[in-house]
Coordinates of C-alpha atoms and ligand atoms in Angstrom, one line a residue:
X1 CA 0.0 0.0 0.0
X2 CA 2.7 2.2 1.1
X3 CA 4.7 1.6 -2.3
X4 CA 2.1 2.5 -4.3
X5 CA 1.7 5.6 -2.5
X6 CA 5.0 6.1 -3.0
X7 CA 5.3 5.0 -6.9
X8 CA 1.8 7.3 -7.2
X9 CA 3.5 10.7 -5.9
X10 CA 7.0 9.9 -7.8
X11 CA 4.7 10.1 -11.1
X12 CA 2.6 13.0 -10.5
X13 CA 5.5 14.9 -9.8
X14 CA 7.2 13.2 -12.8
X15 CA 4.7 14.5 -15.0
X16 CA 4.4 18.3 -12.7
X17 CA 7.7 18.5 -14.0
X18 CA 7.6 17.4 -17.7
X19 CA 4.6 20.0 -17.8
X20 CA 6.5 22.5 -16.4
X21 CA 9.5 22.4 -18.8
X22 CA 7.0 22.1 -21.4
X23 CA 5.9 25.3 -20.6
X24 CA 9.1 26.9 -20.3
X25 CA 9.9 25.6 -23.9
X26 CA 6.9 26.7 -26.0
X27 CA 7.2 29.8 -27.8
X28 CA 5.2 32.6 -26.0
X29 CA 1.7 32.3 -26.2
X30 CA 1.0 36.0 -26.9
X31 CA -1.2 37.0 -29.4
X32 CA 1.2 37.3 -33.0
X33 CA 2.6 40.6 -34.5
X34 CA 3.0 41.4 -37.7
X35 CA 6.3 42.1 -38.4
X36 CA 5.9 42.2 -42.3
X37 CA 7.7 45.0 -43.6
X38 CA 5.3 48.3 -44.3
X39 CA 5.5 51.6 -46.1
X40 CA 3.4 53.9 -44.5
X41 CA -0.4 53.1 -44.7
X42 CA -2.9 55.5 -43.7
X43 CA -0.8 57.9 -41.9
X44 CA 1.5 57.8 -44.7
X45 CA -1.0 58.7 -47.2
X46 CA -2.1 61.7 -44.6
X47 CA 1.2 63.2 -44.5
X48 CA 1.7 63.2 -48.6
X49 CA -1.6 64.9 -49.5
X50 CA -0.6 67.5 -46.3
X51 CA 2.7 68.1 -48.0
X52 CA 1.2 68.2 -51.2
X53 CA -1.2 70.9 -50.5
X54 CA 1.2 73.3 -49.1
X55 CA 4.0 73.4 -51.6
X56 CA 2.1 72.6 -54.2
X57 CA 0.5 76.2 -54.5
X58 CA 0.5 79.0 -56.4
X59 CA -0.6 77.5 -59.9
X60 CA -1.6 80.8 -61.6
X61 CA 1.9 82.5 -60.7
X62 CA 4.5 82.3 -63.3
X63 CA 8.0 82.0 -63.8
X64 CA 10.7 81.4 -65.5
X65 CA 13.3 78.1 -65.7
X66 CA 17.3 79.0 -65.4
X67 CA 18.5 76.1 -67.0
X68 CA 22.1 76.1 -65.4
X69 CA 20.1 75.2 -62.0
X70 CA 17.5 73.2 -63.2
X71 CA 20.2 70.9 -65.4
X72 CA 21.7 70.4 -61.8
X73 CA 18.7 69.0 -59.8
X74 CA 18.6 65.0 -59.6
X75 CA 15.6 64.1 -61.6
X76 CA 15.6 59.7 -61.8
X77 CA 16.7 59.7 -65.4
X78 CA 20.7 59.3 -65.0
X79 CA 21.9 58.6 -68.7
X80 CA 25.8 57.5 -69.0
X81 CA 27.1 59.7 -71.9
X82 CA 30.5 58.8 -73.8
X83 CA 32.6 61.9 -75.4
X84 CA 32.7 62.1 -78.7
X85 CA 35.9 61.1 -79.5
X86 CA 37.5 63.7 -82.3
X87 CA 40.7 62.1 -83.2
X88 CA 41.9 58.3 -82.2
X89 CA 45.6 58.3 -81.8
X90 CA 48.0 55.4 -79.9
X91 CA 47.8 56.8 -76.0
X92 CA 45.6 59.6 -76.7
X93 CA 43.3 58.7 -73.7
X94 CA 46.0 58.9 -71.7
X95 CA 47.6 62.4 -72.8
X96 CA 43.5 63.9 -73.1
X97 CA 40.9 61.6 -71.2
X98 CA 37.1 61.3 -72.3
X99 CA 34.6 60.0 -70.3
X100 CA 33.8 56.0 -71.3
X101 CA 30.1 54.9 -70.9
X102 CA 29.4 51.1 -70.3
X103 CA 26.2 49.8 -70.6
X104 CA 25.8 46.5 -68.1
X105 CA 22.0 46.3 -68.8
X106 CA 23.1 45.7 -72.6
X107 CA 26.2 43.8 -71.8
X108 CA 24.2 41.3 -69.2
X109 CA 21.0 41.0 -70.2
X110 CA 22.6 40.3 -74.1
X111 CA 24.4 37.2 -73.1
X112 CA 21.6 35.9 -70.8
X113 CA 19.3 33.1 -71.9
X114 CA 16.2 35.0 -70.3
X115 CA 16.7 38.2 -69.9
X116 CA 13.1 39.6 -69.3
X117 CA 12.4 37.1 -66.6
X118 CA 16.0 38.4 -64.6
X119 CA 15.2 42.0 -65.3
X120 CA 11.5 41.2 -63.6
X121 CA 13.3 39.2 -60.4
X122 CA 15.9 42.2 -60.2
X123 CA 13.0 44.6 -59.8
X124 CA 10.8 42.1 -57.1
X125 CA 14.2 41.7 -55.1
X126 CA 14.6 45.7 -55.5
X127 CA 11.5 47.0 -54.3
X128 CA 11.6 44.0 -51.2
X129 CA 14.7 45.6 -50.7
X130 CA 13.0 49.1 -50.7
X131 CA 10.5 48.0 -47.6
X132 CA 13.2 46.1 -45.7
X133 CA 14.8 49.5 -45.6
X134 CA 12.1 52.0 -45.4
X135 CA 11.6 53.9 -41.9
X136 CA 8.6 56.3 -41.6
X137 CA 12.0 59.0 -40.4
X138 CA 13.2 59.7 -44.4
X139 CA 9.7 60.8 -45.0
X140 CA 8.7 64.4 -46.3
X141 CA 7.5 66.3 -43.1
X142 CA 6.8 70.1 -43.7
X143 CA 5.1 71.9 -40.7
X144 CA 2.2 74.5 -41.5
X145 CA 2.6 78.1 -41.1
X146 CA 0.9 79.4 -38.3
X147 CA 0.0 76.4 -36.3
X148 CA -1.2 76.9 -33.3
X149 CA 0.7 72.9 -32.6
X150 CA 4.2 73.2 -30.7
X151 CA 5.9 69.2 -30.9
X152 CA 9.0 68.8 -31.5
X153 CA 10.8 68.0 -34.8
X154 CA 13.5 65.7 -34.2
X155 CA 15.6 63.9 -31.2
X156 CA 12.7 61.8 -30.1
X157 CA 13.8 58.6 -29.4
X158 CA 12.3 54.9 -27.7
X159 CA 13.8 51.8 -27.4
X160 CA 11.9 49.2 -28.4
X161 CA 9.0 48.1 -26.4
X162 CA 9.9 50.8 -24.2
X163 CA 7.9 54.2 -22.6
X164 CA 9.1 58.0 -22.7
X165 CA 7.5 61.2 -22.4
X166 CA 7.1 63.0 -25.6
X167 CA 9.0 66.4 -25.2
X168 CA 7.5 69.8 -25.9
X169 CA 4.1 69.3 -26.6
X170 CA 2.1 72.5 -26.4
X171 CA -0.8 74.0 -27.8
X172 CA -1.1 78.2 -28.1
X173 CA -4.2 79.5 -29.3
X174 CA -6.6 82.5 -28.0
X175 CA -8.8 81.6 -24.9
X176 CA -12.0 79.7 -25.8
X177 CA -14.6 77.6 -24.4
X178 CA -12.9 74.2 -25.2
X179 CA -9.7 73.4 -26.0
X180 CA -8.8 70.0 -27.8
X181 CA -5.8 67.8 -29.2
X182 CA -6.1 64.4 -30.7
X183 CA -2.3 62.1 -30.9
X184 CA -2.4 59.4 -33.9
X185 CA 0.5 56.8 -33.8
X186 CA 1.0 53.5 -35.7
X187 CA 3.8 51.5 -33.7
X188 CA 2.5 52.8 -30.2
X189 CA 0.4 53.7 -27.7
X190 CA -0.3 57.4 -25.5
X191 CA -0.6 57.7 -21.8
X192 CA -0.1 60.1 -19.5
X193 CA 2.4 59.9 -16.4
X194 CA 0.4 61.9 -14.7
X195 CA -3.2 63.5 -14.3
X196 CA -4.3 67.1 -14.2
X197 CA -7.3 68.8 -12.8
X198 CA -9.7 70.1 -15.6
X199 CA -8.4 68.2 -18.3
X200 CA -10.3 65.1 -19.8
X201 CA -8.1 62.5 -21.6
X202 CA -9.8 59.8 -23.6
X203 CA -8.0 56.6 -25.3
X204 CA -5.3 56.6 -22.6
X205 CA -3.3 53.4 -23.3
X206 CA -4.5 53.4 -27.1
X207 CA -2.9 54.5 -30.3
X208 CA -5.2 57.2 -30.2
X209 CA -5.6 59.7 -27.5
X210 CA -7.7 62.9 -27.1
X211 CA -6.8 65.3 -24.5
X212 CA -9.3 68.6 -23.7
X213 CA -10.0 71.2 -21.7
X214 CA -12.0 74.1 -21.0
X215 CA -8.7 75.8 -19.3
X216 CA -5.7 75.9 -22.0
X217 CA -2.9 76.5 -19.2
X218 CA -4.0 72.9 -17.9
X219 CA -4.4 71.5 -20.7
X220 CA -0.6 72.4 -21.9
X221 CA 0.4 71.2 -18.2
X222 CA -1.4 67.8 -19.1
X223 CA 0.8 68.4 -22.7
X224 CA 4.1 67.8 -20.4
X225 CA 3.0 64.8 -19.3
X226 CA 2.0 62.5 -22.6
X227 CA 3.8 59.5 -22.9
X228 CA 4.4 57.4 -26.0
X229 CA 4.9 53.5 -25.4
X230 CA 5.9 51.7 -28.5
X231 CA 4.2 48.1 -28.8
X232 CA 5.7 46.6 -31.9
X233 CA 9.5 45.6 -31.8
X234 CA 12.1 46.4 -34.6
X235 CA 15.4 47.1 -33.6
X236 CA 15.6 50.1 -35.9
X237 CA 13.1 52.4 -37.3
X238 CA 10.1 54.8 -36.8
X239 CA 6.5 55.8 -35.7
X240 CA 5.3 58.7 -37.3
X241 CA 3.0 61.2 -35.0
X242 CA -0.1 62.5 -36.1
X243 CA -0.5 65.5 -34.0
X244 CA -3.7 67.8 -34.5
X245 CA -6.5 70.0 -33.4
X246 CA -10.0 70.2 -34.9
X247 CA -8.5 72.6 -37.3
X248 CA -4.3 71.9 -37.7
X249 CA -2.2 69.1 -38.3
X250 CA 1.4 68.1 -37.2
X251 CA 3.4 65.0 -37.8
X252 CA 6.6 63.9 -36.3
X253 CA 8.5 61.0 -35.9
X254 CA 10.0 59.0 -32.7
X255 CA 12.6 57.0 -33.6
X256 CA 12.2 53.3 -32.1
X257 CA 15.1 51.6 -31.8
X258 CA 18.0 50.0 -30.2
X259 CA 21.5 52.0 -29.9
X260 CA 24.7 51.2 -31.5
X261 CA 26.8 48.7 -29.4
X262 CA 30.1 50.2 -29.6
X263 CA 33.3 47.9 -30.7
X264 CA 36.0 49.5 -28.7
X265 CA 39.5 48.3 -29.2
X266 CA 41.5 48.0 -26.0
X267 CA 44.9 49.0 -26.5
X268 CA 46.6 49.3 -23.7
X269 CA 47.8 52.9 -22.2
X270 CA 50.9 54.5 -24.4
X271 CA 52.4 57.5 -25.2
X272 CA 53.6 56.6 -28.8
X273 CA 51.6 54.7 -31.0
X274 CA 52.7 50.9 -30.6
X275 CA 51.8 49.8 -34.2
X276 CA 52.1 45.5 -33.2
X277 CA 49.2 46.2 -30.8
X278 CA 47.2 48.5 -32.9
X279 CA 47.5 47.5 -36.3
X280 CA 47.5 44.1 -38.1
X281 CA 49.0 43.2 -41.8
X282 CA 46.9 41.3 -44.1
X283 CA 47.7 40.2 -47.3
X284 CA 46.6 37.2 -50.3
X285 CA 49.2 35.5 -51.8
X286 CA 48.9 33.2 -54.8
X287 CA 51.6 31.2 -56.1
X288 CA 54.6 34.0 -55.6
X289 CA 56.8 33.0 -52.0
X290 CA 59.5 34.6 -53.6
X291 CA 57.7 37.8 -53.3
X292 CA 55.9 37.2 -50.2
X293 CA 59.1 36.4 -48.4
X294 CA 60.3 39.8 -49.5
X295 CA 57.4 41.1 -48.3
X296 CA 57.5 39.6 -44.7
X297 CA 61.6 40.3 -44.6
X298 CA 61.0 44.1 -45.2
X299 CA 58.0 44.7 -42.8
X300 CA 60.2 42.9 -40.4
X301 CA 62.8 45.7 -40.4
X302 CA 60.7 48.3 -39.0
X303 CA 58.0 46.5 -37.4
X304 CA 60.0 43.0 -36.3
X305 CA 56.3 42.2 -33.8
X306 CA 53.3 43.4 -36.2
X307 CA 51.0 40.3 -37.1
X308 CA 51.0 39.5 -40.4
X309 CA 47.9 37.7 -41.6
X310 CA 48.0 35.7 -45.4
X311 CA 45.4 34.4 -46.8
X312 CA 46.7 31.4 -49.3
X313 CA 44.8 29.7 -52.0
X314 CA 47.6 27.9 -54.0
X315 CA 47.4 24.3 -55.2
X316 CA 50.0 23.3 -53.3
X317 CA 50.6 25.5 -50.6
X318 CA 54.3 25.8 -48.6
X319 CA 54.6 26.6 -45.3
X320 CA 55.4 30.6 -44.2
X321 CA 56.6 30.2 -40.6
X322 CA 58.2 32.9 -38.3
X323 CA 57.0 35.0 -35.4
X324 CA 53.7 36.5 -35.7
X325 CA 52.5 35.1 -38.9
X326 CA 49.0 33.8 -39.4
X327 CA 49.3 31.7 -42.2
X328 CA 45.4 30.5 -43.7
X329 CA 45.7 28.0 -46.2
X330 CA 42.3 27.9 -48.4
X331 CA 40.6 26.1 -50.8
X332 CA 42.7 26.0 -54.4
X333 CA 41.8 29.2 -56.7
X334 CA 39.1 30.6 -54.3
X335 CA 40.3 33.7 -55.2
X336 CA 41.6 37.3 -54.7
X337 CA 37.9 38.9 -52.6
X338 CA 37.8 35.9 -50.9
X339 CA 41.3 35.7 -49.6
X340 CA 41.1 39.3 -48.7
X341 CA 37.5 38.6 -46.8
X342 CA 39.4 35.8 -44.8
X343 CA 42.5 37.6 -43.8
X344 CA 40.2 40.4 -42.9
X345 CA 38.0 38.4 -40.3
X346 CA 40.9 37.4 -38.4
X347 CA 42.2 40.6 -37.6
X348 CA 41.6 41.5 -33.7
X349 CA 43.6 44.6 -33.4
X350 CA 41.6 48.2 -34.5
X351 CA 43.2 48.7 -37.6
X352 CA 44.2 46.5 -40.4
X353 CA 46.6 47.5 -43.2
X354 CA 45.7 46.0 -47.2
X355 CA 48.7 45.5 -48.7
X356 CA 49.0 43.5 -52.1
X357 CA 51.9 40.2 -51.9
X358 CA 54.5 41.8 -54.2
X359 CA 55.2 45.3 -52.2
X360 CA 58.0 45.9 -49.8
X361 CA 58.3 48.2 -46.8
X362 CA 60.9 50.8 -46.9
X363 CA 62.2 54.0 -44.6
X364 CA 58.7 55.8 -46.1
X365 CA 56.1 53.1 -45.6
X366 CA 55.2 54.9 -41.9
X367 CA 52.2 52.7 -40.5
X368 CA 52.3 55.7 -37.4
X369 CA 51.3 58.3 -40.1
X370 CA 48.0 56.3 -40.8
X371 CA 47.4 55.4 -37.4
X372 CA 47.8 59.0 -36.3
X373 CA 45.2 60.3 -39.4
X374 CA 42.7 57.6 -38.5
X375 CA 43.2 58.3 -34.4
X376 CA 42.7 62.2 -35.3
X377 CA 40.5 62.5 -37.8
X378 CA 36.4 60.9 -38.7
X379 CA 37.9 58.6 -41.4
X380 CA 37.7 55.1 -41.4
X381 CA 40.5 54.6 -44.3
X382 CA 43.3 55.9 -45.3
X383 CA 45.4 55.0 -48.2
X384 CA 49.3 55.7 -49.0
X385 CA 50.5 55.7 -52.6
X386 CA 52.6 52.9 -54.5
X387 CA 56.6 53.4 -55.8
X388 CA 57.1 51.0 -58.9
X389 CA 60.4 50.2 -59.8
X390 CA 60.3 52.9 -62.6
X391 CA 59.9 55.4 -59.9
X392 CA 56.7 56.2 -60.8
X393 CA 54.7 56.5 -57.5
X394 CA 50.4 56.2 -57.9
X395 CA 47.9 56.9 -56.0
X396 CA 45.0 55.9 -57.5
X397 CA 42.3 58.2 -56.2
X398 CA 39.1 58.0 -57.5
X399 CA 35.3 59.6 -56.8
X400 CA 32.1 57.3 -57.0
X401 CA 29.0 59.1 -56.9
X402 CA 25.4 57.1 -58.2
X403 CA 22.8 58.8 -60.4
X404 CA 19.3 57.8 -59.8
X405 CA 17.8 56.0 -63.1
X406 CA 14.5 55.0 -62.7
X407 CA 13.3 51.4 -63.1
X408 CA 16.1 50.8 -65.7
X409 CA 18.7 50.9 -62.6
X410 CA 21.1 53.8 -61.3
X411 CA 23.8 54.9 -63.0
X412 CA 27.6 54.9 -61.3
X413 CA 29.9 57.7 -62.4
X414 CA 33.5 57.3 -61.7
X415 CA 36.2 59.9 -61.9
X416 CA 39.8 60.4 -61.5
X417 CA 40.6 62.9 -58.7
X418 CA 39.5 63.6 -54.8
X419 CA 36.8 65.9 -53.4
X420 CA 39.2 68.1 -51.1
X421 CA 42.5 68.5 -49.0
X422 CA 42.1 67.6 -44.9
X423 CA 43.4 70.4 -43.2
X424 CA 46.1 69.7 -40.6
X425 CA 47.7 66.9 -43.4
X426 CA 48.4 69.2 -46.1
X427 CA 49.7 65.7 -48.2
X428 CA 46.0 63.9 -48.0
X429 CA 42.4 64.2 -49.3
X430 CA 38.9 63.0 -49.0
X431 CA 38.2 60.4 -52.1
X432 CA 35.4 57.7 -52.4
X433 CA 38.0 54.8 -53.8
X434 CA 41.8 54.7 -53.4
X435 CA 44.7 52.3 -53.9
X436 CA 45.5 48.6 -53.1
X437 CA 47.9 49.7 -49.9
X438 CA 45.4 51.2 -47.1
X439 CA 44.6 51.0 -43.6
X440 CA 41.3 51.2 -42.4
X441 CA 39.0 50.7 -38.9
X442 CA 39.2 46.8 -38.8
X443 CA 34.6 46.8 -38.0
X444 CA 34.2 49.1 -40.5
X445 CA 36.1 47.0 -43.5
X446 CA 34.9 43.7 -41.9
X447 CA 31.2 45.5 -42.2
X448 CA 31.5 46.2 -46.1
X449 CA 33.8 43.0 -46.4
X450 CA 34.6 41.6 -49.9
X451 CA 32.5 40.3 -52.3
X452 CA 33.4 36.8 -52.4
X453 CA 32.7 36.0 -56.2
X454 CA 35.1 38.3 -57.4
X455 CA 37.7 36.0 -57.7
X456 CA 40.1 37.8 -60.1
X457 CA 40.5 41.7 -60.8
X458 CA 38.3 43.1 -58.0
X459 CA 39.4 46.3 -56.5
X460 CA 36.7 49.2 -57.4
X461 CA 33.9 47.2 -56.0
X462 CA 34.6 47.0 -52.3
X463 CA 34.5 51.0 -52.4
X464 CA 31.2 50.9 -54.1
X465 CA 29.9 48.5 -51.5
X466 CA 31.2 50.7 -48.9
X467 CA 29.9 54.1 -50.6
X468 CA 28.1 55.8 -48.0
X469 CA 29.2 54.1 -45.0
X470 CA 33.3 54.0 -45.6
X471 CA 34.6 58.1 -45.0
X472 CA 37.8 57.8 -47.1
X473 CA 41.2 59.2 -46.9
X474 CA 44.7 59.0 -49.2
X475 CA 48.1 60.4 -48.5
X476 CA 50.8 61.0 -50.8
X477 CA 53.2 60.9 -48.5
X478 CA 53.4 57.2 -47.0
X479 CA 54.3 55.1 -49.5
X480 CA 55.1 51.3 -50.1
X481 CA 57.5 50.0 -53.2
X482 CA 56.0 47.4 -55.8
X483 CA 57.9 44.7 -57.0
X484 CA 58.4 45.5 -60.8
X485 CA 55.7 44.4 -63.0
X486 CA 57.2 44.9 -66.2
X487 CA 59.4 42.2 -67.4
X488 CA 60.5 40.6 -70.7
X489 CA 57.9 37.8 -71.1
X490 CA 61.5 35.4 -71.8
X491 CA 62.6 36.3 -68.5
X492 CA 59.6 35.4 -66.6
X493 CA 59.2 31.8 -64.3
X494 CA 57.1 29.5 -64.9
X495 CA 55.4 30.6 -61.6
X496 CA 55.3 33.8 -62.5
X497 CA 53.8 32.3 -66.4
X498 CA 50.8 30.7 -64.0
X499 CA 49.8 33.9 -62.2
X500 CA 49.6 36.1 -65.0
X501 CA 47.4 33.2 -66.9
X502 CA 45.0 33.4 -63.4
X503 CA 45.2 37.4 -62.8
X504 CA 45.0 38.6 -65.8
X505 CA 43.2 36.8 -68.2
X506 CA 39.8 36.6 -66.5
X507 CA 37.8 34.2 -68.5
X508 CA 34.3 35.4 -70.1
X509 CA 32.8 33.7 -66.8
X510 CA 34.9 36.1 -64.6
X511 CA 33.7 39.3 -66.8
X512 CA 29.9 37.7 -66.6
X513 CA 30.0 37.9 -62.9
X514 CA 31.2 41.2 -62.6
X515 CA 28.9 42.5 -65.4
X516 CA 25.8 40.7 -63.1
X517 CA 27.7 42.3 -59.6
X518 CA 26.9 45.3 -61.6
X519 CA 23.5 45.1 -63.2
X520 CA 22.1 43.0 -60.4
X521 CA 23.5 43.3 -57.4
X522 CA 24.5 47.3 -57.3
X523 CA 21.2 47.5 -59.9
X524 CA 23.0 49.8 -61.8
X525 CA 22.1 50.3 -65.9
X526 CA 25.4 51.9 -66.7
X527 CA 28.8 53.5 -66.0
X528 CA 31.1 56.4 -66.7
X529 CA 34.4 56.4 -66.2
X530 CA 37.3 59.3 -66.9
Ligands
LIG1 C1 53.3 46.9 -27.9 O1 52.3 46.0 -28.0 C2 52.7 44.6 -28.0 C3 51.6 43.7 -28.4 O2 50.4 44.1 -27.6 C4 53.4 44.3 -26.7 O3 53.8 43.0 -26.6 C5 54.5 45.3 -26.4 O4 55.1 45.1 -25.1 C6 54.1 46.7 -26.6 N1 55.3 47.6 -26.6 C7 55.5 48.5 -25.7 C8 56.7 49.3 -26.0 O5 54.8 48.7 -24.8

């Protein structure tokens, strides 16, 4: 009897417990949100005929175009335009550039088998793209004249899920019998944190709240204390405010959203900048030791405890041993973005320096210079120039800017030259895309990272990727030497015979993909280059 007892309350606690863990692993049983993405909706439509009516008036005034400022103004219908080219002599592109125009629409969509049904997949993925990134905060706001609303028009900020009061909210209009606001929101919900004689407030705890009052001084006071809660989570983007009276609107946004996390590099309390702790070498090497070895031997001169990570795709790979040296051995032929994107992601310190296998340190190649620019300074890259053996030193600065083009795709412009000087380093400029030898925020390169298709010549597109989030710097004045390139084909090794064939002879698959990067991808139609 006793043991069954026994045997009895060992099961029902068995299953108390199997129930409980149940519990504790199904999903929440709160109701669902939708977390589709969305573009607006009725509040959205609100705001646009608003905006609409007042600057959109005036019809019967009229006026006259001045075409030197209306050519300027963006319209969505880039074109890439060629020069004419007057005269076609050996080099003269060199001596007198013109502008080249590339079509990718025409090259890509030409050698696909169905082009009609990729141009119809590149515009679905664009415009799922378009409300993945949408927040309510890029919309057209414009505030009415003579509003009798006071709200505020920027810097209002929740985390999600989370309650604040809404800042300057006020209402100042002659005395009158009754005085009334109404508060619209889409992600949230109104409260108030706290009560005030006089005032009535209706839909407290709803996404629509009405606040009135026959005394206007109470009703403002009740203004100070309206609270917005925000009830669907996104870690990044908006609510937009409807804010009115029987007679005005407002609208503002609150920005819902987690903050940046930080990534902070400790290291370590100096005086001088100690480069092995700050800054990491990364480099791809592909069937040339000889010139890696160089490499390694010459940074070791001035920096004998800098880490050097290689990223190493050759068929049969030979060991690179010595002090602080990474050595990555990868798949045969993956290729020059992905060996970059590997070395990259092993980095640790905060800054990373690019440099290709075949340059050498010498007296000039100053890795404090670039620390000290990127320590003083917003940018996130800096680049030095590159000695050949000629002499010759480049530095390969370019500008990237992106026209918009409609449903055909965006067109990229790309120009020699910089946009200006940085004061206080009278030898570097601001540019969007810079040469092969540059040190740069190791989270912020990680973030833009390299394209891993690209597996031959790549260079241009990691700066387009990183257009708009990369701030980009280039200094004549720190330099790195290049092992000559030119050479009598008869004097070349047969190692050297097998890396030309790979670099430099992209097959028509290599030009496909970067002519698809381009069209699909980046969704451009067309470039210009000069
Ligand atoms: C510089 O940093 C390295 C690596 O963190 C460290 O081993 C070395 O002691 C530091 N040098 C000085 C002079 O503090």
């Amino acid at each position: 009897m006793r043991a069954t007892f026994k045997k009895c309350l060992v099961l029902i606690l068995l299953v108390g417990l199997l129930l409980a863990l149940f519990h504790a692993w199904s999903p929440g049983t709160g109701s669902a949100v939708d977390i589709r993405p969305r573009q607006g909706g009725l509040l959205k439509k609100l705001i646009e005929e608003k905006t609409r009516d007042t600057i959109g008036d005036y019809h019967d005034i009229a006026y006259n175009i001045k075409e030197d400022v209306a050519g300027n103004v963006a319209q969505n219908t880039c074109m890439c335009l060629a020069d004419k080219e007057s005269f076609h002599l050996p080099f003269s592109n060199l001596l007198f550039p013109s502008v080249r125009a590339h079509k990718f629409d025409e090259a890509f969509l030409a050698s696909h088998p169905d082009p009609e049904g990729v141009k119809h997949l590149r515009a679905k993925e664009y415009s799922r793209f378009q409300k993945r990134s949408y927040t309510p905060a890029d919309v057209l706001i414009v505030a009415e004249a003579n509003s009798p609303l006071q709200y505020p028009t920027q810097g209002v900020e929740v985390r999600p899920l989370k309650t604040i009061i809404i800042p300057g909210l006020g209402l100042k209009e002659e005395k009158g019998s009754n005085h009334r606001v109404y508060l619209t929101a889409t992600l949230g919900v109104f409260d108030v944190a706290a009560t005030v004689d006089e005032v009535s407030v209706e839909g407290d705890g709803e996404k629509h709240m009405m606040l009135s009052s026959s005394h206007l001084p109470a009703l403002n006071r009740q203004l100070q204390f309206v609270t917005y809660t925000n009830t669907v989570f996104h870690p990044k983007t908006a609510d937009t405010v409807h804010f009115a009276t029987d007679g005005h609107q407002s609208f503002f946004t609150v920005k819902v959203g987690h903050g940046t996390i930080p990534t902070l590099y400790n290291t370590g309390y100096e005086k001088e900048y100690n480069i092995s702790a700050l800054v990491t070498i990364a480099t791809k090497t592909f069937l040339r030791y000889d010139k890696l070895k160089e490499l390694i031997d010459s940074i070791r001169k001035y920096y004998p405890t800098v880490t050097i990570v290689i990223a190493d795709d050759n068929e049969h790979p030979q060991p690179v041993t010595g002090p602080h040296i990474d050595h990555y051995i990868m798949p045969f032929g993956k290729g020059w973005f992905a060996g970059r994107n590997l070395a990259v992601s092993q980095v640790t310190t905060k800054y990373v320096l690019w440099v290709d296998d075949d340059f050498f340190f010498t007296t000039n190649t100053k890795l404090e210079q670039m620390v000290d620019i990127l320590e003083k300074t917003t940018l996130d890259l800096v680049a030095g120039s590159v000695r050949e053996a000629t002499g010759y030193t480049a530095t390969f600065r370019h500008t990237i800017s992106v026209e918009e083009g409609g449903e055909e795709g965006d067109c990229l412009h790309i120009r020699k030259g910089y946009h200006h000087v940085i004061e206080g380093f009278p030898n570097c400029v601001v540019a969007d895309a810079v040469i092969n030898f540059f040190m740069g925020r190791t989270d912020k390169v990680q973030q833009v990272g390299f394209n891993p298709r690209l597996a031959r010549q790549a260079h241009l597109e990691f700066f387009i990727d990183g257009l708009g989030s990369l701030h980009i710097g280039s200094c004549s004045d720190i330099i790195v030497n290049h092992a000559s390139k030119i050479q009598l084909p008869w004097t070349k090794t047969e190692s050297q015979k097998t890396y030309d064939k790979f670099r430099y002879s992209p097959s028509s698959n290599d030009h496909n993909i970067h002519q698809e990067v381009f069209y699909f991808k980046n969704r451009f139609k067309c470039e210009t280059s000069k």
